[in-house]
mmCIF file of C-alpha atoms and ligand atoms in Angstrom:
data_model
loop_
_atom_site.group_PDB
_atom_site.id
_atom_site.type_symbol
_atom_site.label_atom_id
_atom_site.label_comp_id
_atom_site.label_asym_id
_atom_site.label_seq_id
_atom_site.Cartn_x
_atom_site.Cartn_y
_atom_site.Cartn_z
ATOM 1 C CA UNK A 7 118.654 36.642 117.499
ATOM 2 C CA UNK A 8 122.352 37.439 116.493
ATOM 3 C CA UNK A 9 125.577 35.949 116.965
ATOM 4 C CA UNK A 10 127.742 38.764 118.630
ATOM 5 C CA UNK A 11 126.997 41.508 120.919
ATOM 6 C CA UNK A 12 128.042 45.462 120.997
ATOM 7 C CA UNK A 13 128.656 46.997 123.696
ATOM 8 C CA UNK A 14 130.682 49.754 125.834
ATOM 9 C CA UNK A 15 132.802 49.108 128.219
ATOM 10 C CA UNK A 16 133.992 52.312 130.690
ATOM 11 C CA UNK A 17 136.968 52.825 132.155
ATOM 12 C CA UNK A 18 137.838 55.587 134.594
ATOM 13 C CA UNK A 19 141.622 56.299 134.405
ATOM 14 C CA UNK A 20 143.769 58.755 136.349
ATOM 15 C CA UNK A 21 144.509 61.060 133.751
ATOM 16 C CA UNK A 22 143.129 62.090 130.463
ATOM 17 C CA UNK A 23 146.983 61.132 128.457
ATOM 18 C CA UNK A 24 146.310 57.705 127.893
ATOM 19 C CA UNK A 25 148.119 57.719 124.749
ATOM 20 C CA UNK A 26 151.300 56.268 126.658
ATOM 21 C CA UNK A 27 149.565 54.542 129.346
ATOM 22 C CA UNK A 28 148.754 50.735 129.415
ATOM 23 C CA UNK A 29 144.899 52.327 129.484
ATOM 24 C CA UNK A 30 144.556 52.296 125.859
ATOM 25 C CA UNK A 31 145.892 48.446 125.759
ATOM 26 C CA UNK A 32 142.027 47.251 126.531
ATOM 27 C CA UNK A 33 140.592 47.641 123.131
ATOM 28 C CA UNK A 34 143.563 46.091 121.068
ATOM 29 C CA UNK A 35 144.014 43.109 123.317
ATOM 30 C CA UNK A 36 140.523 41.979 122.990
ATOM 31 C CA UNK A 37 140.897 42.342 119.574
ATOM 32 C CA UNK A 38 143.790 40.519 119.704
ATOM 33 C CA UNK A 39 142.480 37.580 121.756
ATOM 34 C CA UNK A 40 139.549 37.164 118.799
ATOM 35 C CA UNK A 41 136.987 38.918 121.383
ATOM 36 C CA UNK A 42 135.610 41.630 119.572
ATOM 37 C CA UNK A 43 135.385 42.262 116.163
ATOM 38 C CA UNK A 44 138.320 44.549 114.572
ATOM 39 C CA UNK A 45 136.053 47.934 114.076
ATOM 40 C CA UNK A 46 135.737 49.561 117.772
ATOM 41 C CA UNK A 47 136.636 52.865 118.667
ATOM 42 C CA UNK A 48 137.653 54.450 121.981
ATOM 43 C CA UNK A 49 137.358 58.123 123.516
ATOM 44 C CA UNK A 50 138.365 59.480 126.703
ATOM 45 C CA UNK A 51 135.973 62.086 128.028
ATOM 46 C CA UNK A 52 137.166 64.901 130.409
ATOM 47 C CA UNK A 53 134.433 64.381 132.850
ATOM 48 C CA UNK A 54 134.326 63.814 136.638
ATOM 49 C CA UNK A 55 135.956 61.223 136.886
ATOM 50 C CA UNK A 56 137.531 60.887 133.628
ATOM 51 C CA UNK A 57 135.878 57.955 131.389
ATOM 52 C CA UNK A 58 137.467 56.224 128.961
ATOM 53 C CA UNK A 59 134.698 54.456 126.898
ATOM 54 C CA UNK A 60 135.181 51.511 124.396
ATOM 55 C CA UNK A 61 132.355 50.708 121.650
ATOM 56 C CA UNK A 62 132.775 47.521 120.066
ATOM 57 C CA UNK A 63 131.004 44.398 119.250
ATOM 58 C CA UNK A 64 131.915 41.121 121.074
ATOM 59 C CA UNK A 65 132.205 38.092 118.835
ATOM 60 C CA UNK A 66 129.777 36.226 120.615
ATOM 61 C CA UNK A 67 127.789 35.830 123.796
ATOM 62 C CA UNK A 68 130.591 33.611 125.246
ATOM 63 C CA UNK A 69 133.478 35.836 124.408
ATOM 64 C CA UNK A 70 131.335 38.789 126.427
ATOM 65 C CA UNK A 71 130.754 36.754 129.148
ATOM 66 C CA UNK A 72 134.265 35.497 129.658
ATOM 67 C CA UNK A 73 136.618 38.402 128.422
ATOM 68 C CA UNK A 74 137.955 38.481 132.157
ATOM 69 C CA UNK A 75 139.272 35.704 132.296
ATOM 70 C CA UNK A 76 141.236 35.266 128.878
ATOM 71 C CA UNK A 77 144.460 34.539 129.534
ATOM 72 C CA UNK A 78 145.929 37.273 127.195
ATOM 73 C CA UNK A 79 143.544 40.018 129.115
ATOM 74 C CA UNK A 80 144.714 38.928 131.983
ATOM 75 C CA UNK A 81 148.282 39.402 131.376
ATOM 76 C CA UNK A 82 148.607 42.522 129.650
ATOM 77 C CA UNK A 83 145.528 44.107 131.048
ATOM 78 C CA UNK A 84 146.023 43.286 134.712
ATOM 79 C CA UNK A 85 145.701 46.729 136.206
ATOM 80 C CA UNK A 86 142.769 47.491 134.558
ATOM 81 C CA UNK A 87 140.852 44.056 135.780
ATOM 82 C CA UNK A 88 141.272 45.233 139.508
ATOM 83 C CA UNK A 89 140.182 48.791 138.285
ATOM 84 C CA UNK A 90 136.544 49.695 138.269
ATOM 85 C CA UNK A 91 135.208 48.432 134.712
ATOM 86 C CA UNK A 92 131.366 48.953 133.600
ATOM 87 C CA UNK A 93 130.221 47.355 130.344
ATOM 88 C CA UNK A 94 126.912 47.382 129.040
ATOM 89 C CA UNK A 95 125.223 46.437 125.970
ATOM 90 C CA UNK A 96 124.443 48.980 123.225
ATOM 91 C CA UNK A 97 122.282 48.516 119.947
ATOM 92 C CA UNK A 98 124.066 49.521 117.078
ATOM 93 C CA UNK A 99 121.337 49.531 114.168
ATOM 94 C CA UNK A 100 123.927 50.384 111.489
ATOM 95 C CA UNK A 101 126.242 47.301 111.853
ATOM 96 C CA UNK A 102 125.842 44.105 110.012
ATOM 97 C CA UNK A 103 124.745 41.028 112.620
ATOM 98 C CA UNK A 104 124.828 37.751 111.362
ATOM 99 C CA UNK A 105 124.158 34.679 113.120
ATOM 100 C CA UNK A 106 126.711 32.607 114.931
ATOM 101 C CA UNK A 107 127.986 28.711 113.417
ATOM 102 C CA UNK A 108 125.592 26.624 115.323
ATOM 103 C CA UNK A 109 127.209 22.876 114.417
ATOM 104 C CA UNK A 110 128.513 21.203 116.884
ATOM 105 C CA UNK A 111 131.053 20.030 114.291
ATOM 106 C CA UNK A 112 131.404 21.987 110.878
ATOM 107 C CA UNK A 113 132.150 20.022 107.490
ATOM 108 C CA UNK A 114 133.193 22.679 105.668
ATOM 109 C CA UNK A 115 133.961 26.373 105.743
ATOM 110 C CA UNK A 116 134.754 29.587 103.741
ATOM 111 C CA UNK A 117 137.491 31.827 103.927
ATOM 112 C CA UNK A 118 135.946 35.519 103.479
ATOM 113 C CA UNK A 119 138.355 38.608 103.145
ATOM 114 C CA UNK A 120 136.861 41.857 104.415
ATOM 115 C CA UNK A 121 135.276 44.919 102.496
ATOM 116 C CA UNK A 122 131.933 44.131 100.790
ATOM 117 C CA UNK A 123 129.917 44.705 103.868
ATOM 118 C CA UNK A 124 131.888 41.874 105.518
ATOM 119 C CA UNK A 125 134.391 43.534 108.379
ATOM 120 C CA UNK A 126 133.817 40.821 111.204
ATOM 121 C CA UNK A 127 134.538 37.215 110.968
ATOM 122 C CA UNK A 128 137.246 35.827 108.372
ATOM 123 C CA UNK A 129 136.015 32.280 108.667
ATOM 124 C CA UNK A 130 132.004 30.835 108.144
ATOM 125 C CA UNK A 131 130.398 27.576 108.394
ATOM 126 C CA UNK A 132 129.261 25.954 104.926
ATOM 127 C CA UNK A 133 126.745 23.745 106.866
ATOM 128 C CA UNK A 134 124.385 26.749 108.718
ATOM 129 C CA UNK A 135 126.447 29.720 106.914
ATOM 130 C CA UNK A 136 127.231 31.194 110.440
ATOM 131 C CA UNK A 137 130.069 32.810 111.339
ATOM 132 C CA UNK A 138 133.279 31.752 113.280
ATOM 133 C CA UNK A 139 133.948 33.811 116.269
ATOM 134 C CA UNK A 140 137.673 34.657 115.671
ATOM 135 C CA UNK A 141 138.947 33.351 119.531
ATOM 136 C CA UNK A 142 137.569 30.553 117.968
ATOM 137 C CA UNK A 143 139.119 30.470 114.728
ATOM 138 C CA UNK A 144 142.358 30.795 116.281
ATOM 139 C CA UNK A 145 142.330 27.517 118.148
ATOM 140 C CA UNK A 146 141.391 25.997 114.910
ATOM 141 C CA UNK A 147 144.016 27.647 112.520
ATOM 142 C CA UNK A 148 146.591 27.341 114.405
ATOM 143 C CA UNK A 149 149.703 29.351 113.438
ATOM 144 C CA UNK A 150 148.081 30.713 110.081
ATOM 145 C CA UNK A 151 145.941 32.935 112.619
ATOM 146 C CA UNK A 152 148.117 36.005 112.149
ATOM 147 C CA UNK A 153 148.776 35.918 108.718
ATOM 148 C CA UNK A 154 144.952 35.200 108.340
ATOM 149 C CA UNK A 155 144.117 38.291 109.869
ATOM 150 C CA UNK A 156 146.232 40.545 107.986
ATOM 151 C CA UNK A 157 145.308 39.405 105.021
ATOM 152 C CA UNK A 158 141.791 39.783 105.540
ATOM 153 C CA UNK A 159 142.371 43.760 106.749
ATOM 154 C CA UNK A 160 144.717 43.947 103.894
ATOM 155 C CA UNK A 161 141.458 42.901 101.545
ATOM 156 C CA UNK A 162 139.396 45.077 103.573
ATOM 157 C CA UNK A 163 141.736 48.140 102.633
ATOM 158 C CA UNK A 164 142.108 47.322 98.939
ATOM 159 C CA UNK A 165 138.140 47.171 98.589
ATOM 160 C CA UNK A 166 137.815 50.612 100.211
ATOM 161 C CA UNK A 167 140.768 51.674 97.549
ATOM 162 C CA UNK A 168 138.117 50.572 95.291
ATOM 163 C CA UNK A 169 135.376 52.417 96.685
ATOM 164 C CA UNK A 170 136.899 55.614 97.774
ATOM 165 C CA UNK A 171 140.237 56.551 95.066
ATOM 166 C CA UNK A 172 140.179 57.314 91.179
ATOM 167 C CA UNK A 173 143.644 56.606 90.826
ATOM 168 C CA UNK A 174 143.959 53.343 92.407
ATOM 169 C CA UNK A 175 140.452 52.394 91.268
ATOM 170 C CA UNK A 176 141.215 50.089 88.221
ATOM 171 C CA UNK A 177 144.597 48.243 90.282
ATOM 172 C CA UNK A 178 142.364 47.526 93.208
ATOM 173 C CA UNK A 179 139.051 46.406 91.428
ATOM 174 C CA UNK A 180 142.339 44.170 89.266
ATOM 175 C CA UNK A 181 142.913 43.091 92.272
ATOM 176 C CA UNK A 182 139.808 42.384 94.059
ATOM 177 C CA UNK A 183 138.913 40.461 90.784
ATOM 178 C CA UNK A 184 141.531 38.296 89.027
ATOM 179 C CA UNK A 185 142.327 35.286 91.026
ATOM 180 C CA UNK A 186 146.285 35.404 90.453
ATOM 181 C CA UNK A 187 146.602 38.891 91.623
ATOM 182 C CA UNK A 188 148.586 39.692 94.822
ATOM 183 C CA UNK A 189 145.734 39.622 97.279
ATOM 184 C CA UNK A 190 143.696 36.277 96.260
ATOM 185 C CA UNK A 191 147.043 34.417 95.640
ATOM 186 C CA UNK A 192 147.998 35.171 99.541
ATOM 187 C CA UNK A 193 144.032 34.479 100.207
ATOM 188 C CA UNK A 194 144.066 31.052 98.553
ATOM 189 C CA UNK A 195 146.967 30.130 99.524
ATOM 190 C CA UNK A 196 145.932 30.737 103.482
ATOM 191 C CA UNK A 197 142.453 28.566 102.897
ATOM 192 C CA UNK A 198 144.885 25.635 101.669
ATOM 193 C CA UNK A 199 147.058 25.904 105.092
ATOM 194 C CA UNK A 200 144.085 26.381 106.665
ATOM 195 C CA UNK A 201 142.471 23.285 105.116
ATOM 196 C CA UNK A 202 145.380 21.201 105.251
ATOM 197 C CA UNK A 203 145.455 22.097 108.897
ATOM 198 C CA UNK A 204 142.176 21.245 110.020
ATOM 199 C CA UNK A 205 141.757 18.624 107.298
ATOM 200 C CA UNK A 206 138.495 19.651 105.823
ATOM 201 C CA UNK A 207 137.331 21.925 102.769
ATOM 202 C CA UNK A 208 138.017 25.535 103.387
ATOM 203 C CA UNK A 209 136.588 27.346 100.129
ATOM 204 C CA UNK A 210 138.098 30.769 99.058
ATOM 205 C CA UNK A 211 135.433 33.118 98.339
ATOM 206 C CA UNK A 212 136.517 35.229 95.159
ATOM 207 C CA UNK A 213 134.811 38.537 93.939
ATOM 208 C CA UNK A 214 132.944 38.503 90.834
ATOM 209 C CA UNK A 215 131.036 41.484 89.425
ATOM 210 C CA UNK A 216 127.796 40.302 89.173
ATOM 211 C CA UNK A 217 127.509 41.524 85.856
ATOM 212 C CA UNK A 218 130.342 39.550 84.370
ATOM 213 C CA UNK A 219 129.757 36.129 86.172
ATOM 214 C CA UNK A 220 129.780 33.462 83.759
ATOM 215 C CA UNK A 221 129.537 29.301 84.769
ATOM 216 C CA UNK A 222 133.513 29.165 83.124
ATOM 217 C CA UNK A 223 135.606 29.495 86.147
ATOM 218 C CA UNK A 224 137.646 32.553 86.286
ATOM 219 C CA UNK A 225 140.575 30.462 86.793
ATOM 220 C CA UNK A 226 140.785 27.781 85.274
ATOM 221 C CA UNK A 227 138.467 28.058 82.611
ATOM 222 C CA UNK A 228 136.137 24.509 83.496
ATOM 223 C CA UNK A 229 132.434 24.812 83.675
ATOM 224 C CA UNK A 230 131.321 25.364 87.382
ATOM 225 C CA UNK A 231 127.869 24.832 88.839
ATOM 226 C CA UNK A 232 125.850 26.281 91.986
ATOM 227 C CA UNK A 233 127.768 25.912 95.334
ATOM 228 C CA UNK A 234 125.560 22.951 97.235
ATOM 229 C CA UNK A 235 125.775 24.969 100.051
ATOM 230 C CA UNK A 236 124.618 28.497 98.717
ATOM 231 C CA UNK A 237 122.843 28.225 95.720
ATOM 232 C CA UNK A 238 123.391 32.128 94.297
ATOM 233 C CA UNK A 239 126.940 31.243 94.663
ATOM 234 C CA UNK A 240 129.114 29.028 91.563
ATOM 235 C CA UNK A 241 131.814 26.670 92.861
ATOM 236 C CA UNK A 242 135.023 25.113 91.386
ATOM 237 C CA UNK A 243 135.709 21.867 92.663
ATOM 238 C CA UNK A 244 139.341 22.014 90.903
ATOM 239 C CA UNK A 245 140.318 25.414 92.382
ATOM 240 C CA UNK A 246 138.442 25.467 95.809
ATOM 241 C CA UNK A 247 137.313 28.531 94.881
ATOM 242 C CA UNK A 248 133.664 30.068 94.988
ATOM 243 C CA UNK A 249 132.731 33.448 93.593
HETATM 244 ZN ZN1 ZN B 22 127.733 25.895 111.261
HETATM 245 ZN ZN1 ZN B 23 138.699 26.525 88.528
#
């Protein structure tokens, strides 16, 4: 069984110009409310009626259940909500599902960036290694929500610089890699609000090439042994940092 559940939702507008109609707000809002996942796409199709169809994943099986009546969707999506609206569930055998945080009451977590496979949840469980549904995260996090979430798409973009440029290739791996640069100095920093907030561990997940991964952390140079909670990973207890 998996956590979250994709789906596509249809909406049958007046026109096909949505562009500047509050139509197109659907997709971003639910996004914004930590509904669905940040990867969904949208298409109007110049049928009879017109549909405008949303594909995306919903965080969880209470988020897809209860979308209506977020408060958020409810006030900038109001037109739409007395509109007709079908949604059904899709299967989507290319994405990623991982299992939702079970606990009733997690001890610790990890802060995850996206790119390396990861473009869903920001936040995990260290007890059962499930993920945080983001509507979730945000009642936990508090104000650090935002900047959370930019950060993490601003990882996610750096790692595809990686992937997909020659130019940019050796700053972004730099990047992705050394623990002072720009992007994990923002990322650590956010687990230690984050932490601070909630008042338990939040570890900062750093990238290591496999290859070079070494028991001396990449930081500050002590000797680091397996993460208790996932064994292929090393942890430093000084820096709060696992890679
Ligand atoms: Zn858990
Ligand atoms: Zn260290």
């Amino acid at each position: 069984m998996t956590g979250d559940v994709p789906a596509q939702i249809t909406l049958y507008p007046p026109s096909t110009d949505i562009e500047g109609s509050g139509w197109r707000l659907l997709a971003p809002t639910l996004w914004h409310a930590g509904l669905i996942w940040y990867h969904y796409e949208m298409v109007v199709f110049d049928l009879t009626p017109i549909e405008l169809r949303i594909w995306c994943t919903f965080t969880d099986r209470h988020a897809f259940e209860s979308w209506r009546q977020h408060e958020l969707i409810i006030k900038r999506c109001e037109g739409i909500l007395v509109s007709q609206i079908d949604v059904v569930e899709t299967v989507t055998p290319w994405a990623r599902h991982d299992g939702r945080c079970t606990c009733n009451e997690s001890t610790e977590f990890v802060l995850v960036g996206h790119g390396f496979g990861n473009n869903k949840s920001v936040l995990y469980c260290c007890d059962c290694l499930g993920y945080i549904p983001n509507y979730h995260t945000s009642e936990l996090v508090g104000n650090t929500y935002g900047k959370m979430q930019s950060w993490a798409l601003a990882s996610g973009h750096v790692y595809d610089i990686w992937m997909l440029t020659d130019d940019l290739e050796d700053w972004a791996l730099n990047e992705l890699r050394s623990p002072k640069s720009e992007i994990n100095s923002s990322g650590r920093l956010i687990a230690q609000l984050i932490g601070n907030h909630i008042k338990k561990p939040v570890w900062y997940l750093l990238f290591a090439h496999s290859g070079t991964r070494t028991n001396v952390c990449p930081s500050c140079g002590l000797r680091c042994g397996p993460a208790k909670w996932n064994a292929k990973k090393l942890a430093c207890h000084a820096c709060q940092i696992v890679y």
